Coordinates of C-alpha atoms and ligand atoms in Angstrom, one line a residue:
X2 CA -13.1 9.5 -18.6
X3 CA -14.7 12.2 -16.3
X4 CA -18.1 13.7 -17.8
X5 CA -18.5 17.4 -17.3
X6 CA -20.7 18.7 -14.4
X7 CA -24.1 20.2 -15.7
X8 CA -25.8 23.7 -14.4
X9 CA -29.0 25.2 -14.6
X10 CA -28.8 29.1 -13.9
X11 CA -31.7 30.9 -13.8
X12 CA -31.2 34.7 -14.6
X13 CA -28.2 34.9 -16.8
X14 CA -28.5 38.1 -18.8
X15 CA -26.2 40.0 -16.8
X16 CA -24.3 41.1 -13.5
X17 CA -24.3 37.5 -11.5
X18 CA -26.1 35.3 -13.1
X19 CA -24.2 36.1 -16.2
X20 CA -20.4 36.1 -14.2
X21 CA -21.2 32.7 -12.5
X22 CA -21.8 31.0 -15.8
X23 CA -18.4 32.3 -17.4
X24 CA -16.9 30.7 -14.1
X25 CA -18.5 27.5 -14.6
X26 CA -17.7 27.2 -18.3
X27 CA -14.1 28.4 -17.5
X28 CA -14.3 25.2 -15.2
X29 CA -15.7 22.6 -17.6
X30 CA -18.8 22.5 -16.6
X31 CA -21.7 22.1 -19.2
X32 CA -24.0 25.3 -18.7
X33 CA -27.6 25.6 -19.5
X34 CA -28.9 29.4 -18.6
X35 CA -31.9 31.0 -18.7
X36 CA -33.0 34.8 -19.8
X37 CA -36.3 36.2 -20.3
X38 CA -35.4 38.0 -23.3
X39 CA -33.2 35.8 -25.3
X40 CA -33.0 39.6 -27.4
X41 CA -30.8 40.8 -24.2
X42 CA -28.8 37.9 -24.6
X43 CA -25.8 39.0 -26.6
X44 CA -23.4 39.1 -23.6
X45 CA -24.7 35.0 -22.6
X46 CA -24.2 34.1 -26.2
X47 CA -20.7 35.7 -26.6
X48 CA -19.4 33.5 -23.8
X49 CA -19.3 30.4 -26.5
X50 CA -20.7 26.9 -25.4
X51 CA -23.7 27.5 -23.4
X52 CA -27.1 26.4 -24.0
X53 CA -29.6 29.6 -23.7
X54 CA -33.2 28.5 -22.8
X55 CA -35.8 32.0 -22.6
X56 CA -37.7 31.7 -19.0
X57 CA -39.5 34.6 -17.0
X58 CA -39.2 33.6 -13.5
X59 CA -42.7 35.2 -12.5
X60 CA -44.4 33.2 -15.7
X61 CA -45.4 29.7 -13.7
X62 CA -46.6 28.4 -17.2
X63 CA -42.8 28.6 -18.6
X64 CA -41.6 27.4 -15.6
X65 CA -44.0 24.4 -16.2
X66 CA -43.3 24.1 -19.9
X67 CA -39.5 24.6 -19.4
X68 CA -39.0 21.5 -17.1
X69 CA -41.2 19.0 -19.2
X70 CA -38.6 20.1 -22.1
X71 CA -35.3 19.5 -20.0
X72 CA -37.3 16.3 -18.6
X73 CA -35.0 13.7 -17.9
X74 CA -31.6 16.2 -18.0
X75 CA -29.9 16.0 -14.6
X76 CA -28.2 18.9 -13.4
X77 CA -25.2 18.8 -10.4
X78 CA -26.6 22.6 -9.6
X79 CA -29.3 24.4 -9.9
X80 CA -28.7 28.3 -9.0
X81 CA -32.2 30.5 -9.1
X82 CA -29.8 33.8 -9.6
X83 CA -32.7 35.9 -11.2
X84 CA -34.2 38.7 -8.3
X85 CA -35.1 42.7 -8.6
X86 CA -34.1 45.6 -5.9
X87 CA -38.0 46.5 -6.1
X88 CA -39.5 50.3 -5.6
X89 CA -37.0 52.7 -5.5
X90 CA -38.4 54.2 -2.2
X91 CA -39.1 51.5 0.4
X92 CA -39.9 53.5 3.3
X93 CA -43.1 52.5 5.1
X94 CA -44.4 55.9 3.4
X95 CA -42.8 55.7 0.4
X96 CA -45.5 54.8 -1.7
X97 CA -44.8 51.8 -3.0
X98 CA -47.8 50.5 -4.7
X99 CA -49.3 46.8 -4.0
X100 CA -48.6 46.3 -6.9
X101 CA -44.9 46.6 -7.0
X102 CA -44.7 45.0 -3.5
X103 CA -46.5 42.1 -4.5
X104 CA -43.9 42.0 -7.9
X105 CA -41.1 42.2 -5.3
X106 CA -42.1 39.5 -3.3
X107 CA -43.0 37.4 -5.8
X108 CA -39.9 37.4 -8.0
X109 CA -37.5 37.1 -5.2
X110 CA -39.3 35.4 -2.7
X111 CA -41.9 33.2 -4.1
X112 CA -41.2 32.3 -8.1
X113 CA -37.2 31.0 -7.2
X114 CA -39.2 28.2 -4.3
X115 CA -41.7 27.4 -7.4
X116 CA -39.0 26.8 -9.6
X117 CA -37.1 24.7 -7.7
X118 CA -40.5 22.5 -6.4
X119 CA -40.8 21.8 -10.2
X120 CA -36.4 20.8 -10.9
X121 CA -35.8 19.5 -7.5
X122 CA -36.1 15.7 -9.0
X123 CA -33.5 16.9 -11.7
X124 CA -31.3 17.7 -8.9
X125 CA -28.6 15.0 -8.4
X126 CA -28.6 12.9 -5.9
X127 CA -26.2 12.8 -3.3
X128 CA -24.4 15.1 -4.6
X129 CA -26.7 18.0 -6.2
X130 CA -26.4 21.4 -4.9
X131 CA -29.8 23.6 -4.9
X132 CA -28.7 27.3 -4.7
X133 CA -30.4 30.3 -4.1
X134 CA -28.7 33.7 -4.6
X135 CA -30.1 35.3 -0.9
X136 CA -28.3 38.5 0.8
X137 CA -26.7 39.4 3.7
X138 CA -29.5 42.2 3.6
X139 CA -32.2 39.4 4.3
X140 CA -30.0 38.1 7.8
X141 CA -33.1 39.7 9.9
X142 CA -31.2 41.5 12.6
X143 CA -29.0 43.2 10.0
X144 CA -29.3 46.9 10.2
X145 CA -27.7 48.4 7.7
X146 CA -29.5 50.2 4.5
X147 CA -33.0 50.3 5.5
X148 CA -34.1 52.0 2.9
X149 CA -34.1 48.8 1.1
X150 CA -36.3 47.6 4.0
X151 CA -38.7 46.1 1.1
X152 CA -35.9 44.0 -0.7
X153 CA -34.3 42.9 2.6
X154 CA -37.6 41.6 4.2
X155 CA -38.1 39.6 0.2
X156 CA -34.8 38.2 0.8
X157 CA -35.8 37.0 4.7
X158 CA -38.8 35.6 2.7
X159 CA -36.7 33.7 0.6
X160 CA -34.5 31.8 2.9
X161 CA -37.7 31.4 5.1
X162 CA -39.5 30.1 2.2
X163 CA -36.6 27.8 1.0
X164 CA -36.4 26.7 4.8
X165 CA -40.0 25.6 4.5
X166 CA -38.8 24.1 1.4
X167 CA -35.9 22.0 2.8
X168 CA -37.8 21.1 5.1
X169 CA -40.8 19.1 3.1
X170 CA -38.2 17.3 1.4
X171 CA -38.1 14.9 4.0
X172 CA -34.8 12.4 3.8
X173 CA -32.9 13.8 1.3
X174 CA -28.9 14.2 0.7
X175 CA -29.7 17.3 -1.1
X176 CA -27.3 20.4 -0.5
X177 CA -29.0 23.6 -0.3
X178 CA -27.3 26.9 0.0
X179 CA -28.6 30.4 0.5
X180 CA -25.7 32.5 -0.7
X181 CA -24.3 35.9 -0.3
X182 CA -22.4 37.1 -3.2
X183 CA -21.3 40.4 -1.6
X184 CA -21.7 43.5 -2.6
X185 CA -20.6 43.6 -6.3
X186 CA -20.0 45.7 -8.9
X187 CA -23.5 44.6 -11.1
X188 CA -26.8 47.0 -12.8
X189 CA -27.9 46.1 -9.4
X190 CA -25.1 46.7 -6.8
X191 CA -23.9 49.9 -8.8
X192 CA -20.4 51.1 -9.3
X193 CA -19.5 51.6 -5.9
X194 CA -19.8 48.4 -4.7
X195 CA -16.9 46.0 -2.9
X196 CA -15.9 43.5 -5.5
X197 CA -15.9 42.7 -9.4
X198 CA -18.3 40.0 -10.7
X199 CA -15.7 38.1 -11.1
X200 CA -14.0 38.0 -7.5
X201 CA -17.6 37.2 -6.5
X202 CA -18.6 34.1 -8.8
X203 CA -15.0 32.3 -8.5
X204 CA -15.9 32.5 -4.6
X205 CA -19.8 31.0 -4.8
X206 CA -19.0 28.7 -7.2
X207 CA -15.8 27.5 -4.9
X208 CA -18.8 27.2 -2.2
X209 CA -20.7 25.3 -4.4
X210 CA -17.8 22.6 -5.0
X211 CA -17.1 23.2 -1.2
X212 CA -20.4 21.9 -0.4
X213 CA -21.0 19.2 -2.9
X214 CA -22.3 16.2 -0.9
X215 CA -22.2 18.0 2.4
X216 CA -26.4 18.1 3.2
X217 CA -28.0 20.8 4.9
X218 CA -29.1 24.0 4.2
X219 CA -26.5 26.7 5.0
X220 CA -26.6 30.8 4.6
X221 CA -23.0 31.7 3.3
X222 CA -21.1 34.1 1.5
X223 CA -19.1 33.7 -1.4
X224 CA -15.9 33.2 1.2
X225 CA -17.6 30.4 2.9
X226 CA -18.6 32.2 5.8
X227 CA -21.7 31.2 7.9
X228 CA -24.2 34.3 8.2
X229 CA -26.4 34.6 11.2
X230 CA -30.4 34.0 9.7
Ligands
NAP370 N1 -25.1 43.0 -6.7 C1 -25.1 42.8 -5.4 O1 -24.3 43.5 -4.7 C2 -26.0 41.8 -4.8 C3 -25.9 41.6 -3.4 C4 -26.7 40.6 -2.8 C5 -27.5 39.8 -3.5 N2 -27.7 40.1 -4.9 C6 -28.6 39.2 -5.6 O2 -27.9 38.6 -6.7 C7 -28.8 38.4 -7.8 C8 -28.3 39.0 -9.1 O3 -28.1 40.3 -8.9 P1 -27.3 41.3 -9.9 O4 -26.5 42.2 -9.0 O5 -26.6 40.5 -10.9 O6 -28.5 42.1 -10.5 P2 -28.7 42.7 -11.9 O7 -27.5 43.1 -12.6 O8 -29.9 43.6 -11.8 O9 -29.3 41.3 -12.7 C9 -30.5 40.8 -12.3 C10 -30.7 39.5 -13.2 O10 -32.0 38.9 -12.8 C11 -32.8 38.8 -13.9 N3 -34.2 38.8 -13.6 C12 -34.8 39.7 -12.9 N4 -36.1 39.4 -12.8 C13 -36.3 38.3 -13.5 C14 -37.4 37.5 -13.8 N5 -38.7 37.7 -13.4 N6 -37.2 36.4 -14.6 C15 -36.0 36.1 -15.1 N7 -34.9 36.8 -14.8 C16 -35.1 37.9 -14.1 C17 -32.4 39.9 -14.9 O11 -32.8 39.7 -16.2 P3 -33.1 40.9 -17.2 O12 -31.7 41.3 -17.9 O13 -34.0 40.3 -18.2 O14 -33.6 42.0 -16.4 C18 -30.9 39.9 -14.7 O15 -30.3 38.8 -15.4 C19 -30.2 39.0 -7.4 O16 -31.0 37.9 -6.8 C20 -29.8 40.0 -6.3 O17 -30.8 40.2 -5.4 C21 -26.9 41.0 -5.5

């Protein structure tokens, strides 16, 4: 008898987070997700079997408190989906406030790298994927829409920071992915966007079976293709 693969998604309220873990229960996998208001979570909870833990990324005491409970639980994946577009004008005049720059970075760049310092021995081995839900925005010679020059330089930050990360692991089997979803239909991409939720999860969570075992840290889209850093 085969046991069911186990996830940890953090960020599951909605748009992504929420569409990757319908794929995952859709294949058999056994899904614990993470909100930080388990109030917003009607959409999660409708999906049926799906253990719903509450968990504000930015909080490092929940962070904390949320790995000593799900202590000795091993997860095949662990995908930090959870991130925020930041100031609606990100011009270098636009007036962003230190504040909200300091949020923006923090969310996307530095909490999902905390996170995963604290479940990366809950990770399995050999086979565990680490994923990281990156942009094509954060590719650092990409020019398109720089007036999201604030979210794109957090999401450099990220796969900067998670390369830092990888990279104190020492000898490790460990797969780690920085993935592109595309651009998709979500709160966050808005309605013009390329693709459905759906079309974008079935394709990252492919890449996640894709990779299972493979090693490395890798910056793909949901098709499986490589993007430049
Ligand atoms: N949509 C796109 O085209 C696109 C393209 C490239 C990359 N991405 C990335 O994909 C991820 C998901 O985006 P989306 O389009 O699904 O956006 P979304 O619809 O705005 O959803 C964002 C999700 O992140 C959660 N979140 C934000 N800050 C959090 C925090 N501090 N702690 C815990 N959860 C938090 C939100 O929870 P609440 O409901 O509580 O706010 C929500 O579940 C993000 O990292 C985004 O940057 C999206």
């Amino acid at each position: 008898m085969s046991t069911a693969k186990t996830a940890l998604i953090i960020g599951a309220s909605r748009g992504l987070g929420l569409g990757l873990v319908k794929t995952l229960l859709a294949d058999g996998w056994q899904v614990t997700a993470t909100v930080r208001n388990p109030q917003n979570a009607e959409a999660l909870q409708a999906l049926g079997k799906v253990r719903i833990e509450k968990l504000d990324l930015d909080d490092q005491q929940a962070v904390l408190a949320l790995s000593q409970q799900l202590k000795g639980e091993v997860f095949d994946l662990l995908f930090v989906n959870a991130g925020v577009k930041g100031p609606d004008v990100q011009t270098p005049n636009g007036g962003a406030t230190m504040a909200e720059v300091g949020q923006l970075f923090f969310t996307n760049a530095v909490a999902p790298i905390n996170l995963a310092e604290r479940f990366v021995g809950q990770i399995r081995p050999d086979t565990g994927v680490l994923a990281f839900m990156s942009s094509v925005l954060g590719s650092v010679t990409m020019p398109d829409a720089p007036e999201l020059a604030l979210y794109k330089a957090s999401k450099a930050a990220l796969n900067s920071m998670t390369n830092s990360f990888v990279t104190q692991l020492g000898d490790t089997r460990l797969t780690v992915l920085s993935l592109h979803p595309g651009w998709v239909k979500t709160d966050m991409g808005g309605e013009g966007a390329d693709i459905d939720v759906e079309t974008s999860t079935r394709g990252l969570v492919d890449q996640v079976n894709a990779f299972v075992a493979k090693g490395g840290h890798h910056f793909i889209n949901y098709r499986g293709e490589t993007i430049p850093w």
